[in-house]
mmCIF file of C-alpha atoms in Angstrom:
data_model
loop_
_atom_site.group_PDB
_atom_site.id
_atom_site.type_symbol
_atom_site.label_atom_id
_atom_site.label_comp_id
_atom_site.label_asym_id
_atom_site.label_seq_id
_atom_site.Cartn_x
_atom_site.Cartn_y
_atom_site.Cartn_z
ATOM 1 C CA LYS A 1 -92.167 35.566 -182.951
ATOM 2 C CA VAL A 2 -92.291 32.760 -185.462
ATOM 3 C CA GLN A 3 -89.978 33.283 -188.135
ATOM 4 C CA VAL A 4 -91.253 32.177 -191.969
ATOM 5 C CA MET A 5 -89.185 31.863 -194.944
ATOM 6 C CA GLU A 6 -89.883 30.979 -198.444
ATOM 7 C CA SER A 7 -87.343 29.784 -201.101
ATOM 8 C CA GLY A 8 -87.656 28.830 -204.637
ATOM 9 C CA GLY A 9 -88.802 31.443 -206.873
ATOM 10 C CA GLY A 10 -87.418 32.245 -209.983
ATOM 11 C CA SER A 11 -88.117 32.884 -213.932
ATOM 12 C CA VAL A 12 -89.651 30.400 -216.097
ATOM 13 C CA GLN A 13 -91.523 30.084 -219.680
ATOM 14 C CA SER A 14 -95.109 29.659 -219.827
ATOM 15 C CA GLY A 15 -95.804 26.110 -219.159
ATOM 16 C CA GLY A 16 -92.992 25.356 -217.041
ATOM 17 C CA SER A 17 -93.009 24.425 -213.477
ATOM 18 C CA LEU A 18 -91.246 25.639 -210.145
ATOM 19 C CA ARG A 19 -91.555 24.440 -206.464
ATOM 20 C CA LEU A 20 -91.556 26.977 -203.639
ATOM 21 C CA SER A 21 -90.436 25.742 -200.167
ATOM 22 C CA CYS A 22 -91.496 27.316 -196.711
ATOM 23 C CA THR A 23 -90.336 26.704 -193.476
ATOM 24 C CA ALA A 24 -90.828 28.140 -189.976
ATOM 25 C CA SER A 25 -89.030 28.402 -186.701
ATOM 26 C CA LEU A 26 -91.334 25.919 -184.976
ATOM 27 C CA ALA A 27 -90.554 22.532 -183.625
ATOM 28 C CA THR A 28 -93.461 21.030 -185.720
ATOM 29 C CA LEU A 29 -96.121 22.199 -188.037
ATOM 30 C CA ASP A 30 -98.682 19.768 -186.949
ATOM 31 C CA ASP A 31 -100.880 22.238 -185.105
ATOM 32 C CA TYR A 32 -100.764 25.004 -187.610
ATOM 33 C CA ALA A 33 -101.931 25.940 -191.279
ATOM 34 C CA VAL A 34 -99.606 27.091 -193.755
ATOM 35 C CA GLY A 35 -100.561 28.985 -196.716
ATOM 36 C CA TRP A 36 -99.159 30.269 -199.905
ATOM 37 C CA PHE A 37 -100.123 33.797 -201.123
ATOM 38 C CA ARG A 38 -99.349 35.969 -203.972
ATOM 39 C CA GLN A 39 -99.791 39.629 -204.820
ATOM 40 C CA ALA A 40 -98.991 41.039 -208.272
ATOM 41 C CA PRO A 41 -98.359 44.860 -208.874
ATOM 42 C CA GLY A 42 -101.737 46.745 -208.653
ATOM 43 C CA LYS A 43 -103.472 43.655 -207.383
ATOM 44 C CA GLU A 44 -104.804 42.404 -203.881
ATOM 45 C CA ARG A 45 -103.045 39.879 -202.121
ATOM 46 C CA GLU A 46 -104.876 36.405 -203.196
ATOM 47 C CA GLY A 47 -105.034 33.235 -201.234
ATOM 48 C CA VAL A 48 -103.404 30.424 -203.651
ATOM 49 C CA ALA A 49 -103.268 27.442 -201.509
ATOM 50 C CA CYS A 50 -103.543 26.409 -197.850
ATOM 51 C CA LEU A 51 -103.054 23.325 -195.703
ATOM 52 C CA LYS A 52 -104.074 22.354 -192.340
ATOM 53 C CA LEU A 53 -101.378 20.059 -191.606
ATOM 54 C CA SER A 54 -102.883 17.907 -189.233
ATOM 55 C CA GLY A 55 -105.595 16.033 -191.402
ATOM 56 C CA GLY A 56 -104.177 17.095 -194.562
ATOM 57 C CA VAL A 57 -107.297 19.512 -195.411
ATOM 58 C CA SER A 58 -106.403 21.878 -198.046
ATOM 59 C CA TYR A 59 -107.807 24.620 -200.048
ATOM 60 C CA TYR A 60 -106.984 25.896 -203.741
ATOM 61 C CA ALA A 61 -107.977 29.025 -205.391
ATOM 62 C CA ASP A 62 -109.952 28.366 -208.634
ATOM 63 C CA SER A 63 -107.329 29.954 -210.549
ATOM 64 C CA VAL A 64 -104.893 27.343 -209.447
ATOM 65 C CA LYS A 65 -106.896 24.160 -209.063
ATOM 66 C CA GLY A 66 -105.248 20.979 -211.231
ATOM 67 C CA ARG A 67 -102.028 22.922 -211.784
ATOM 68 C CA PHE A 68 -100.888 23.892 -208.219
ATOM 69 C CA THR A 69 -100.270 21.440 -205.021
ATOM 70 C CA VAL A 70 -99.525 21.959 -201.672
ATOM 71 C CA ALA A 71 -98.138 19.354 -199.434
ATOM 72 C CA ARG A 72 -95.709 18.827 -196.474
ATOM 73 C CA ASP A 73 -92.429 17.183 -196.253
ATOM 74 C CA ASN A 74 -92.604 15.701 -192.740
ATOM 75 C CA ALA A 75 -88.662 14.665 -192.366
ATOM 76 C CA LYS A 76 -87.733 18.335 -193.002
ATOM 77 C CA ASN A 77 -90.875 20.060 -191.051
ATOM 78 C CA MET A 78 -91.309 22.060 -194.251
ATOM 79 C CA VAL A 79 -94.316 22.779 -197.010
ATOM 80 C CA TYR A 80 -93.855 22.999 -200.635
ATOM 81 C CA LEU A 81 -96.278 24.532 -203.316
ATOM 82 C CA GLN A 82 -95.441 22.724 -206.501
ATOM 83 C CA MET A 83 -96.520 24.812 -209.554
ATOM 84 C CA ASN A 84 -96.940 23.196 -212.830
ATOM 85 C CA ASN A 85 -98.263 24.557 -216.243
ATOM 86 C CA LEU A 86 -97.333 28.226 -215.266
ATOM 87 C CA LYS A 87 -98.954 30.873 -216.721
ATOM 88 C CA PRO A 88 -98.118 34.794 -217.334
ATOM 89 C CA GLU A 89 -100.720 35.537 -215.085
ATOM 90 C CA ASP A 90 -99.336 33.659 -212.154
ATOM 91 C CA THR A 91 -96.366 36.229 -212.190
ATOM 92 C CA ALA A 92 -96.403 37.838 -208.629
ATOM 93 C CA MET A 93 -94.482 37.810 -205.420
ATOM 94 C CA TYR A 94 -95.264 34.661 -203.304
ATOM 95 C CA TYR A 95 -95.576 34.683 -199.711
ATOM 96 C CA CYS A 96 -95.617 31.727 -197.445
ATOM 97 C CA ALA A 97 -97.647 32.260 -193.940
ATOM 98 C CA VAL A 98 -98.490 30.455 -190.985
ATOM 99 C CA GLU A 99 -101.431 30.383 -188.438
ATOM 100 C CA GLU A 100 -102.436 28.206 -185.946
ATOM 101 C CA ALA A 101 -104.932 25.498 -187.401
ATOM 102 C CA PRO A 102 -109.017 26.259 -187.273
ATOM 103 C CA VAL A 103 -110.291 23.477 -184.922
ATOM 104 C CA TYR A 104 -113.208 23.515 -187.664
ATOM 105 C CA PRO A 105 -111.701 22.209 -191.141
ATOM 106 C CA PRO A 106 -113.895 24.319 -193.362
ATOM 107 C CA LEU A 107 -112.796 27.367 -191.710
ATOM 108 C CA LEU A 108 -109.462 26.937 -193.501
ATOM 109 C CA ALA A 109 -110.879 28.249 -196.826
ATOM 110 C CA THR A 110 -112.139 31.182 -194.983
ATOM 111 C CA LEU A 111 -108.586 32.048 -193.567
ATOM 112 C CA CYS A 112 -107.117 31.158 -196.741
ATOM 113 C CA GLN A 113 -109.371 33.601 -198.809
ATOM 114 C CA ASN A 114 -109.031 36.476 -196.291
ATOM 115 C CA ALA A 115 -105.489 36.007 -195.935
ATOM 116 C CA ASP A 116 -106.084 35.832 -192.244
ATOM 117 C CA PHE A 117 -102.485 34.706 -191.045
ATOM 118 C CA GLY A 118 -100.457 35.870 -188.406
ATOM 119 C CA TYR A 119 -96.852 35.001 -189.304
ATOM 120 C CA TRP A 120 -95.599 36.024 -192.880
ATOM 121 C CA GLY A 121 -92.287 35.366 -194.823
ATOM 122 C CA GLN A 122 -90.558 38.127 -196.891
ATOM 123 C CA GLY A 123 -91.693 36.672 -200.010
ATOM 124 C CA THR A 124 -90.156 35.158 -203.335
ATOM 125 C CA GLN A 125 -90.755 36.403 -206.885
ATOM 126 C CA VAL A 126 -92.140 34.162 -209.551
ATOM 127 C CA THR A 127 -91.835 35.416 -212.996
ATOM 128 C CA VAL A 128 -93.655 33.644 -215.971
ATOM 129 C CA SER A 129 -92.883 34.698 -219.215
ATOM 130 C CA SER A 130 -95.025 34.151 -222.462
#
């Protein structure tokens, strides 16, 4: 079973930045897609940003475009979510998930929107105060 772990959550004021990190118990992430998702109390889980590591295809939810960036660190076999200009509405539990990468790159958006990933971390809390 693939184990996924997130780190880097915390509390920040509006306009601030945080970087979340994700690692998985895999020798390499090359054949996988890594996604970041969030869920606020009383709301459905939302696909925030996803990355197909081979080829670098990415997807971002409209709500975070221009503010969040998903990227990999090849040396550390990790994926980051850099979150800038944070807003109170970004407050949520953030989850990292891993799935075998889709052969057809445009399918990444569908996988991300539907949170159709098989391996999930426990989540890390992000709180943005106004």
